[in-house]
Short mmCIF file of C-alpha atoms in Angstrom, two decimals:
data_model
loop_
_atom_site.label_atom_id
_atom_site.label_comp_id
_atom_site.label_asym_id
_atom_site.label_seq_id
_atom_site.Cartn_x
_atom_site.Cartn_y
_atom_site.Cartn_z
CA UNK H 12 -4.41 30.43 -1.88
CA UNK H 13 -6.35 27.15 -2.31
CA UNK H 14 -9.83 27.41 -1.96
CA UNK H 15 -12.06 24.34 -1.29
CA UNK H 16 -15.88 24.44 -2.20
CA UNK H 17 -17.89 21.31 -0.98
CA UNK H 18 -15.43 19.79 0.29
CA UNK H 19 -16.08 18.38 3.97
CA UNK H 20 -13.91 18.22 7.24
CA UNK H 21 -12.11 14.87 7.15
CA UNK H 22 -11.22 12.16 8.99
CA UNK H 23 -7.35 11.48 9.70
CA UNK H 24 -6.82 12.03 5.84
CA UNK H 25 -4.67 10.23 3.76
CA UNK H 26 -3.48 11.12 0.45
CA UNK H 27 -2.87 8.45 -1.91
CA UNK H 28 -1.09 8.80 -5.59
CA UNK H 29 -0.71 7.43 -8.73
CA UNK H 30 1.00 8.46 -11.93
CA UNK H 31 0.24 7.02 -15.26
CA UNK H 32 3.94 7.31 -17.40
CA UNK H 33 7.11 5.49 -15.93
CA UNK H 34 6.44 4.97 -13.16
CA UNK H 35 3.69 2.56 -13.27
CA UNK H 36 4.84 -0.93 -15.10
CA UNK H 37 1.71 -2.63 -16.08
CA UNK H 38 -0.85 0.47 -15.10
CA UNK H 39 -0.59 -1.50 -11.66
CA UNK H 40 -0.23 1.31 -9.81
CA UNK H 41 -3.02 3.91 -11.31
CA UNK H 42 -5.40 1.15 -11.71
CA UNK H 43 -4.91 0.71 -7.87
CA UNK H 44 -6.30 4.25 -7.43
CA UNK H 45 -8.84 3.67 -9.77
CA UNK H 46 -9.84 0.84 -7.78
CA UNK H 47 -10.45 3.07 -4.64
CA UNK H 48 -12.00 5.71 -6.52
CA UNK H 49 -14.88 3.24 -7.84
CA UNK H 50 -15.26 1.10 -5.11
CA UNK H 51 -15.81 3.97 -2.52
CA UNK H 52 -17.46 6.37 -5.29
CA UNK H 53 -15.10 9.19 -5.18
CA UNK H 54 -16.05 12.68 -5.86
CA UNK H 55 -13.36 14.82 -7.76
CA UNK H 56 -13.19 18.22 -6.09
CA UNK H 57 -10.27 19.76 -8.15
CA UNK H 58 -8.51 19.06 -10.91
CA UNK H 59 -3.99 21.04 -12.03
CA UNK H 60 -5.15 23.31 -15.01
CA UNK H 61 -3.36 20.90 -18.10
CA UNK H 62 -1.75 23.84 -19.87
CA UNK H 63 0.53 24.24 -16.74
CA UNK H 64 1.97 20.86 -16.73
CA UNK H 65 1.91 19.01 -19.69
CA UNK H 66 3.33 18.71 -23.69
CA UNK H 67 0.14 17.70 -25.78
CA UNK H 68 2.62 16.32 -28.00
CA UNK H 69 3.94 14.04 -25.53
CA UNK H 70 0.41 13.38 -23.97
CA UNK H 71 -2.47 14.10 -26.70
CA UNK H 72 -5.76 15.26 -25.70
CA UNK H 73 -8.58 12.91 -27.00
CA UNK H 74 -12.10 13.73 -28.68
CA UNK H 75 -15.02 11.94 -28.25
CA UNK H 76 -18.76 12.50 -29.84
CA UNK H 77 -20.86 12.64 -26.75
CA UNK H 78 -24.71 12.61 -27.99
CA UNK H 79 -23.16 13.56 -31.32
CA UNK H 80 -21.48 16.50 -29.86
CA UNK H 81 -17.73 16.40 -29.76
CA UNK H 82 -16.08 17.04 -26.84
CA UNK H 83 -12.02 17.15 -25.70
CA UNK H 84 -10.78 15.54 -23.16
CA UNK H 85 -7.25 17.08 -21.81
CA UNK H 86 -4.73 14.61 -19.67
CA UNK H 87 -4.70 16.55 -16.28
CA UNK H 88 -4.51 15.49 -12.69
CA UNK H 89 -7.22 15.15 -10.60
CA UNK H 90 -8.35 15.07 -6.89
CA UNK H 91 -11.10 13.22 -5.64
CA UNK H 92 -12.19 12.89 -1.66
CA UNK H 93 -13.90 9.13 -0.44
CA UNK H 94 -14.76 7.65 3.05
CA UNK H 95 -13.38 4.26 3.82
CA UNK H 96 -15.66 2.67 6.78
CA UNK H 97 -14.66 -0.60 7.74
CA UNK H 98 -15.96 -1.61 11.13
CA UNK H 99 -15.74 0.63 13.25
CA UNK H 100 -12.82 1.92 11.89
CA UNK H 101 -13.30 5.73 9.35
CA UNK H 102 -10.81 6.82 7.85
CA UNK H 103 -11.01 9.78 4.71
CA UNK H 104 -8.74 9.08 1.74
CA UNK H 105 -7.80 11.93 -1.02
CA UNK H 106 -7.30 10.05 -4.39
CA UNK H 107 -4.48 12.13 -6.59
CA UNK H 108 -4.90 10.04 -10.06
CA UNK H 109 -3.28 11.51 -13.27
CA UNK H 110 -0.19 11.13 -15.99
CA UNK H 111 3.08 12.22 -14.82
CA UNK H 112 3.76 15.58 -16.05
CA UNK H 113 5.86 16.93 -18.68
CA UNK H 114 7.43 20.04 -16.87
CA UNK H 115 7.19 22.16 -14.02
CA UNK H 116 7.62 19.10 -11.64
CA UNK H 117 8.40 21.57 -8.78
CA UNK H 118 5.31 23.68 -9.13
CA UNK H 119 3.23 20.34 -10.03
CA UNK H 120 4.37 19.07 -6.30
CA UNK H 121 3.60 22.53 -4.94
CA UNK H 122 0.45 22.49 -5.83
CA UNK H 123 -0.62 18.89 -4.86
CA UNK H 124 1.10 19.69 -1.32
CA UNK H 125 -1.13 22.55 -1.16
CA UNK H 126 -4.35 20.63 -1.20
CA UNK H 127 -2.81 18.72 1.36
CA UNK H 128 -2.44 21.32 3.49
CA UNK H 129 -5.64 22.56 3.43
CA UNK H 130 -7.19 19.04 3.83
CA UNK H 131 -5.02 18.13 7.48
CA UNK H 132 -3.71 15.04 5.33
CA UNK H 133 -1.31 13.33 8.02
CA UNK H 134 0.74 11.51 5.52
CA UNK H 135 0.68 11.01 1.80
CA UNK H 136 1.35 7.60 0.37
CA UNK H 137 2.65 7.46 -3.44
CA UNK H 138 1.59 3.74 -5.64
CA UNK H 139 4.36 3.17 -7.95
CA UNK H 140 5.26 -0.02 -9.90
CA UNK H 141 8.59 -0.70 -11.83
CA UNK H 142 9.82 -3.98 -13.94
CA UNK H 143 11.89 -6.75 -12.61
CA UNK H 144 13.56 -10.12 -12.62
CA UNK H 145 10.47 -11.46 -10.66
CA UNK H 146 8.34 -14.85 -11.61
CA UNK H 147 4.53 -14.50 -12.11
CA UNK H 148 3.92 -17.55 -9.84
CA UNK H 149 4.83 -15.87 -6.79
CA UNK H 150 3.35 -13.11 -4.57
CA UNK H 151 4.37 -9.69 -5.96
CA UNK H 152 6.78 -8.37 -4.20
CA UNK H 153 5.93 -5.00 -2.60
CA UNK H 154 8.69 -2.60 -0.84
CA UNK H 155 7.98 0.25 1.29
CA UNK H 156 10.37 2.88 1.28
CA UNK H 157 10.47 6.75 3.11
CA UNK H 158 13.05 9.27 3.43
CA UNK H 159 12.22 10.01 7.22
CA UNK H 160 14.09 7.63 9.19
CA UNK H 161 11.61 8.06 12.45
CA UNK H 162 8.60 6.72 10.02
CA UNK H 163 10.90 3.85 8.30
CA UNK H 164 10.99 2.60 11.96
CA UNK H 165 7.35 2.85 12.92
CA UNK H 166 5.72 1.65 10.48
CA UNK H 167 8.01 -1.29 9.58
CA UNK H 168 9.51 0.27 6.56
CA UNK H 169 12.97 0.63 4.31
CA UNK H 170 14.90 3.82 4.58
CA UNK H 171 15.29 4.79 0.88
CA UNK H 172 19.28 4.51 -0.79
CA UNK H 173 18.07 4.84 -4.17
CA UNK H 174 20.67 6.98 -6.46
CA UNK H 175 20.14 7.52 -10.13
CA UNK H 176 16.93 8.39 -12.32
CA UNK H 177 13.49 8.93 -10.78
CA UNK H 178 10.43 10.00 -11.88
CA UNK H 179 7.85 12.11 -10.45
CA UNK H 180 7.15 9.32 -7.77
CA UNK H 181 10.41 10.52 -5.70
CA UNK H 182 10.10 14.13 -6.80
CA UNK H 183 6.69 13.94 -5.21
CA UNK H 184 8.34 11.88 -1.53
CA UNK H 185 10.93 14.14 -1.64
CA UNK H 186 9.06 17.61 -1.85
CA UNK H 187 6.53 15.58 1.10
CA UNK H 188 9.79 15.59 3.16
CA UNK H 189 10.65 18.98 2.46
CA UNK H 190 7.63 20.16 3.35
CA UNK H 191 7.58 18.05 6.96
CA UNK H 192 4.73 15.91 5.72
CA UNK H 193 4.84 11.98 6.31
CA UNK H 194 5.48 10.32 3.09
CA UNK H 195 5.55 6.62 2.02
CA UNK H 196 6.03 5.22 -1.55
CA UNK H 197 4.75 1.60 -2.03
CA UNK H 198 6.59 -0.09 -5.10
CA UNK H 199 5.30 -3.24 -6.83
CA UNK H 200 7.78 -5.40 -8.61
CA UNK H 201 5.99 -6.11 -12.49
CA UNK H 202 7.68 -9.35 -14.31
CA UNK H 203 9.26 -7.87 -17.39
CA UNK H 204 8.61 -10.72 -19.37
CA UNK H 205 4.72 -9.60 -19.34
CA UNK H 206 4.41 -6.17 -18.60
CA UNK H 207 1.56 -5.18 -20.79
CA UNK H 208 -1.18 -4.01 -18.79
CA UNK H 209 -3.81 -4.45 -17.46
CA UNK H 210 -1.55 -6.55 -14.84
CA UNK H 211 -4.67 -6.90 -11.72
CA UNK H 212 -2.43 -9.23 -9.51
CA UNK H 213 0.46 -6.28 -8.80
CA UNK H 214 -2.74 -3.93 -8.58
CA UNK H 215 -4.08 -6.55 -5.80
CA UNK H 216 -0.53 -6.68 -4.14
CA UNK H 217 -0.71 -3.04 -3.55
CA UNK H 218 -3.78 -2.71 -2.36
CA UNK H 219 -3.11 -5.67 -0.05
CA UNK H 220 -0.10 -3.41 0.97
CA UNK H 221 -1.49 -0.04 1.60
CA UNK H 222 -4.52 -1.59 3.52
CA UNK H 223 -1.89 -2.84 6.41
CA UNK H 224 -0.62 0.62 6.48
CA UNK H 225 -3.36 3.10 6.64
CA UNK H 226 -5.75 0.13 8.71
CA UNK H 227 -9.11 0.15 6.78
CA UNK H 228 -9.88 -3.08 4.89
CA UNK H 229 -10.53 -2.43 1.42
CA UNK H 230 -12.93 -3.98 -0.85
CA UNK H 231 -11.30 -6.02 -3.56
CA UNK H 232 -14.20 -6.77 -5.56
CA UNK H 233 -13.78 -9.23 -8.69
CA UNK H 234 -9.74 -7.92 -8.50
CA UNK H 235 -8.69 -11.65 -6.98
CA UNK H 236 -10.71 -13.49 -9.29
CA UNK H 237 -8.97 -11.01 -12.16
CA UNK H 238 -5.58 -11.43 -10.94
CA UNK H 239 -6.25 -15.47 -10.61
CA UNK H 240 -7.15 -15.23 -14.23
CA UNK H 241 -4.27 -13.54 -15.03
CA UNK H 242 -1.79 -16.09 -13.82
CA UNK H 243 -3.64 -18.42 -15.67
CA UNK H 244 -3.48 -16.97 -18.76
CA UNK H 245 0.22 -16.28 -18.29
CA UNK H 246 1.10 -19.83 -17.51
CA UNK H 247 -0.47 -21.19 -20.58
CA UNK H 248 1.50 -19.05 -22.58
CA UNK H 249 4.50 -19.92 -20.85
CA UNK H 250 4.02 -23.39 -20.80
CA UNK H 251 3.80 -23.37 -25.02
CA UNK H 252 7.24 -21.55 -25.14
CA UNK H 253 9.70 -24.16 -23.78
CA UNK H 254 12.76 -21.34 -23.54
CA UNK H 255 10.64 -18.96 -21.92
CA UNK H 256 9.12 -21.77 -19.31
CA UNK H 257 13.10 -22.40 -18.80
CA UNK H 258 13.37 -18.75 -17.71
CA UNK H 259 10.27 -18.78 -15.31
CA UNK H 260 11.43 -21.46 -13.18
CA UNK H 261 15.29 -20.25 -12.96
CA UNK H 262 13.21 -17.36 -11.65
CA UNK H 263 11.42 -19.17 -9.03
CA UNK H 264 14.49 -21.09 -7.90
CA UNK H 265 16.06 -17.51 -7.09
CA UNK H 266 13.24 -16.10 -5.68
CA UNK H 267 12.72 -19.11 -3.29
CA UNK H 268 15.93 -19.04 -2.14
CA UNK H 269 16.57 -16.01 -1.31
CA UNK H 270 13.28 -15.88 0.27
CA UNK H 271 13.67 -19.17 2.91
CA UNK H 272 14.07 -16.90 5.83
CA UNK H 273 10.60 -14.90 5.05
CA UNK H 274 8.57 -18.10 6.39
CA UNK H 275 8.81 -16.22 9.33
CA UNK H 276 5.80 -15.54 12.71
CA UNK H 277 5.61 -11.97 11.78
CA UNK H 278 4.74 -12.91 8.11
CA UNK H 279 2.50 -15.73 8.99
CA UNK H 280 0.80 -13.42 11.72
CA UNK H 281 0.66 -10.38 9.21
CA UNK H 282 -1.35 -13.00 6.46
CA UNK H 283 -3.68 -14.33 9.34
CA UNK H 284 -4.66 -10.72 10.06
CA UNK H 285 -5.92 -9.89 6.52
CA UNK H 286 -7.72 -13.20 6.62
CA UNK H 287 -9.72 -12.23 9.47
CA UNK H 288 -10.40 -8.99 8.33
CA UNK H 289 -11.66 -9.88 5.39
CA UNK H 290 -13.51 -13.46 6.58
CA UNK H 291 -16.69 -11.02 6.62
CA UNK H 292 -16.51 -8.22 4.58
CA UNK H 293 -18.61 -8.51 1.50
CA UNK H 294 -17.85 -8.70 -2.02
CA UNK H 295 -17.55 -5.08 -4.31
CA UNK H 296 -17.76 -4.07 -7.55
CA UNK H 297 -15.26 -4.95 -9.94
CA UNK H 298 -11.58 -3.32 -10.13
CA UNK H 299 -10.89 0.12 -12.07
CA UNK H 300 -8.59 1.49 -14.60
CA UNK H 301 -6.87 4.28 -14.80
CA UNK H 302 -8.04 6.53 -17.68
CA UNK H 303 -7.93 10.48 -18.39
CA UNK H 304 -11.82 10.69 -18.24
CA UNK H 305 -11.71 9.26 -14.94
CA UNK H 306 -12.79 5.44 -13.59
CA UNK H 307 -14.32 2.59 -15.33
CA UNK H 308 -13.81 -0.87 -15.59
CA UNK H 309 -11.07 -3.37 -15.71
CA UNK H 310 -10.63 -3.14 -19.20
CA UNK H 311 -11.79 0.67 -20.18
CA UNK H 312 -9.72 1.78 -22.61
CA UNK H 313 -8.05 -1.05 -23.09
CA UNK H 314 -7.42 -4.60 -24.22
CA UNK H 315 -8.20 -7.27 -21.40
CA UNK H 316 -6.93 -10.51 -23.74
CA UNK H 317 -4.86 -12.90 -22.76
CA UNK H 318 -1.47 -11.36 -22.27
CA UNK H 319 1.57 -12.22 -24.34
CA UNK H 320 5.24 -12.86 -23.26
CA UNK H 321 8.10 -11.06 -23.79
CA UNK H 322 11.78 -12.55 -24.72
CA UNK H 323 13.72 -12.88 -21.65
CA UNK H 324 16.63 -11.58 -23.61
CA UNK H 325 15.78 -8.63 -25.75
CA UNK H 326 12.49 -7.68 -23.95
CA UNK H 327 10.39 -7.90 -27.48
CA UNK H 328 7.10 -9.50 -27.71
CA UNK H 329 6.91 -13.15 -27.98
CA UNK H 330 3.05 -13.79 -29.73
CA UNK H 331 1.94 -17.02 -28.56
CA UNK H 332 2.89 -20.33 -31.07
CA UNK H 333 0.48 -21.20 -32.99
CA UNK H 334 -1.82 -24.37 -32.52
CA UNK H 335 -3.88 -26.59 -34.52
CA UNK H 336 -6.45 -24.61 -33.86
CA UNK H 337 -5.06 -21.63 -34.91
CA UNK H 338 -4.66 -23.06 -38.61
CA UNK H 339 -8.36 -23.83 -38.84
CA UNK H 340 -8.66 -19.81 -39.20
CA UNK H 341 -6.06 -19.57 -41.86
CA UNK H 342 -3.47 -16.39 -41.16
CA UNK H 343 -5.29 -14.84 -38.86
CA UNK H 344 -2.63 -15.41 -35.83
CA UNK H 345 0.09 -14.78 -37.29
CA UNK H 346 -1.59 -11.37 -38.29
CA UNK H 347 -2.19 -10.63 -34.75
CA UNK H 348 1.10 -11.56 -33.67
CA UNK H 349 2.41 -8.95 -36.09
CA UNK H 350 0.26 -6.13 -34.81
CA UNK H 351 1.11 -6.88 -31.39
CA UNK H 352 4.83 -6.49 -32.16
CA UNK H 353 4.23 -3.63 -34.19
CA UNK H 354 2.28 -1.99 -31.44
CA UNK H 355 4.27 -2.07 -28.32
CA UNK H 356 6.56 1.24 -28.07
CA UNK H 357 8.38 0.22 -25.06
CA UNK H 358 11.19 -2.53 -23.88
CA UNK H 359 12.13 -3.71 -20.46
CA UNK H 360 15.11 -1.18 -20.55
CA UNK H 361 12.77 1.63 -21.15
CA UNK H 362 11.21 1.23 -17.61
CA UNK H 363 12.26 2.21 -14.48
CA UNK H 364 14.64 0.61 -11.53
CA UNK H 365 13.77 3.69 -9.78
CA UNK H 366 12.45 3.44 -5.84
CA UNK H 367 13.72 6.51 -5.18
#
């Protein structure tokens, strides 16, 4: 039995989730959470007990002096309860942030499901984020999918035919279904040509997305101006790589095509209703990211440079080239291009094509 101290009686709940692991290409996904959790100053109220659910080999506990005292930090799971107010619209969200776990993924789903129970959450929505043959010049493409045909047709949404691999994304719709709880996963398409995160625009894209299904505008903070940056930052780099530039646009020339019948009213109409819900909302504190400790900024944790590109090919790093610049400081770029390569542990392959 699940017992809940402090914890109020909410408002049409909604759980939303987010796993950090595989399935969540360029943290977009958990830094999504992490977004909600700072911008409407979320309150944890539980957290799974670690020992239960992970391998500290896999994911290693990290120490930290606080005040000169050290102190251990274990990856876990953990639920946190805010109130999105927007209008007159109130609506209670229950934040489930963590790292997807190492075993038990039955018991791990049990136990999530149970808080949701106990909370009347009417539907849970799951964030994930996967690699893809997409161009960073476009919008992000973001796919709903559920199990429960009834809800695919309601709420303007694909009926899942994934078959293969998943992670603990679909464990987690599936055991929803199971259980006769709504579920919804929301799937952001990374480019796998720069999938290093922090990637803010796929975070934005999802956010964009879950805000036209659960109907409370949510505060975006500096996360446009971040995701603006972004694109920036990833054009330059393409434009100083002639094969990769190449690549982009044979990207774009799919992508457009195969998107000529989206120009369409209901897309138009669904754009012009974000505008006006946002034409006077106010501006919010910057973006989080997704972290064991909990939220912090963009870059917590983390390196916030200027992303570098990946083959199109082999799915390796491609550094930057160096410019005249560059040579002014001697060999200093080419020994960060080194420790770049030498540092990323994962290729495109490695990631999932999972939307199951």
């Amino acid at each position: 039995m699940i017992e809940l101290e402090g914890v109020p009686e909410l408002i049409d709940p909604v759980m939303i989730c987010a796993f950090e692991g595989w399935n969540d290409a360029g943290d977009a996904a958990s830094t999504a959470v992490g977004h909600l959790d700072r911008e409407w100053k979320g309150e944890v109220f539980a957290s799974l007990d670690a020992e239960d659910y992970y391998d500290f080999q896999v994911n290693r506990p990290t120490v930290a002096l606080d005040n000169g005292v050290r102190k251990i930090t274990w990856p876990t799971t953990r639920l946190s309860v805010v109130r999105a107010e927007s209008g007159d619209k109130t609506r209670d969200l229950v934040l489930v942030r963590g790292i997807e776990p190492s075993m038990r993924w039955r018991s791990f789903c049990n136990e999530i499901l149970g808080y949701a129970h106990e909370l009347g959450v009417e539907m849970v929505v799951v964030l994930g984020a996967l690699l893809g043959d997409t161009p960073h010049t476009r919008p992000v493409p973001v796919s709903g999918v559920t199990s429960d045909p009834d809800l695919a047709r309601s709420l303007d949404l694909e009926e899942t035919r994934y078959e293969g691999p998943t992670g603990i994304v679909g464990i987690l719709q599936e055991a929803c279904t199971h259980a006769g709880v709504p579920a919804v996963s929301l799937w952001a398409a990374v480019p796998h040509y720069v999938s290093q995160p922090p990637n803010p625009k796929a975070t934005l894209a999802l956010l964009n997305r879950l805000e036209d299904l659960i109907g409370v505008r949510i505060p975006l903070g500096e996360l446009t101006e971040d995701a603006r940056a972004w694109q920036l930052g990833v054009d330059q780099l393409a434009s100083e790589d002639s094969e990769v530039a190449e690549y982009v646009q044979s990207l774009e020339e799919a992508r457009d095509t195969a998107e000529l019948p989206e120009a369409s009213g209901e897309a138009i109409a669904r754009e012009f209703e974000r505008y006006l819900r946002r034409r006077d909302g106010s501006p919010g504190a910057p973006g989080g990211h997704a972290t064991e400790t909990g939220t912090g900024g963009m870059a917590e944790g983390r390196e916030t440079g200027t992303p570098y590109l990946r083959d199109p090919g082999s799915g390796h790093p491609r550094p930057r080239k160096p410019s005249a610049k560059d040579d002014e400081g001697g060999d200093e770029a080419d020994d960060t291009a080194e420790d770049a390569e030498a540092g990323e542990s994962s290729d495109a392959e490695d990631r999932p094509d999972d939307q199951g």
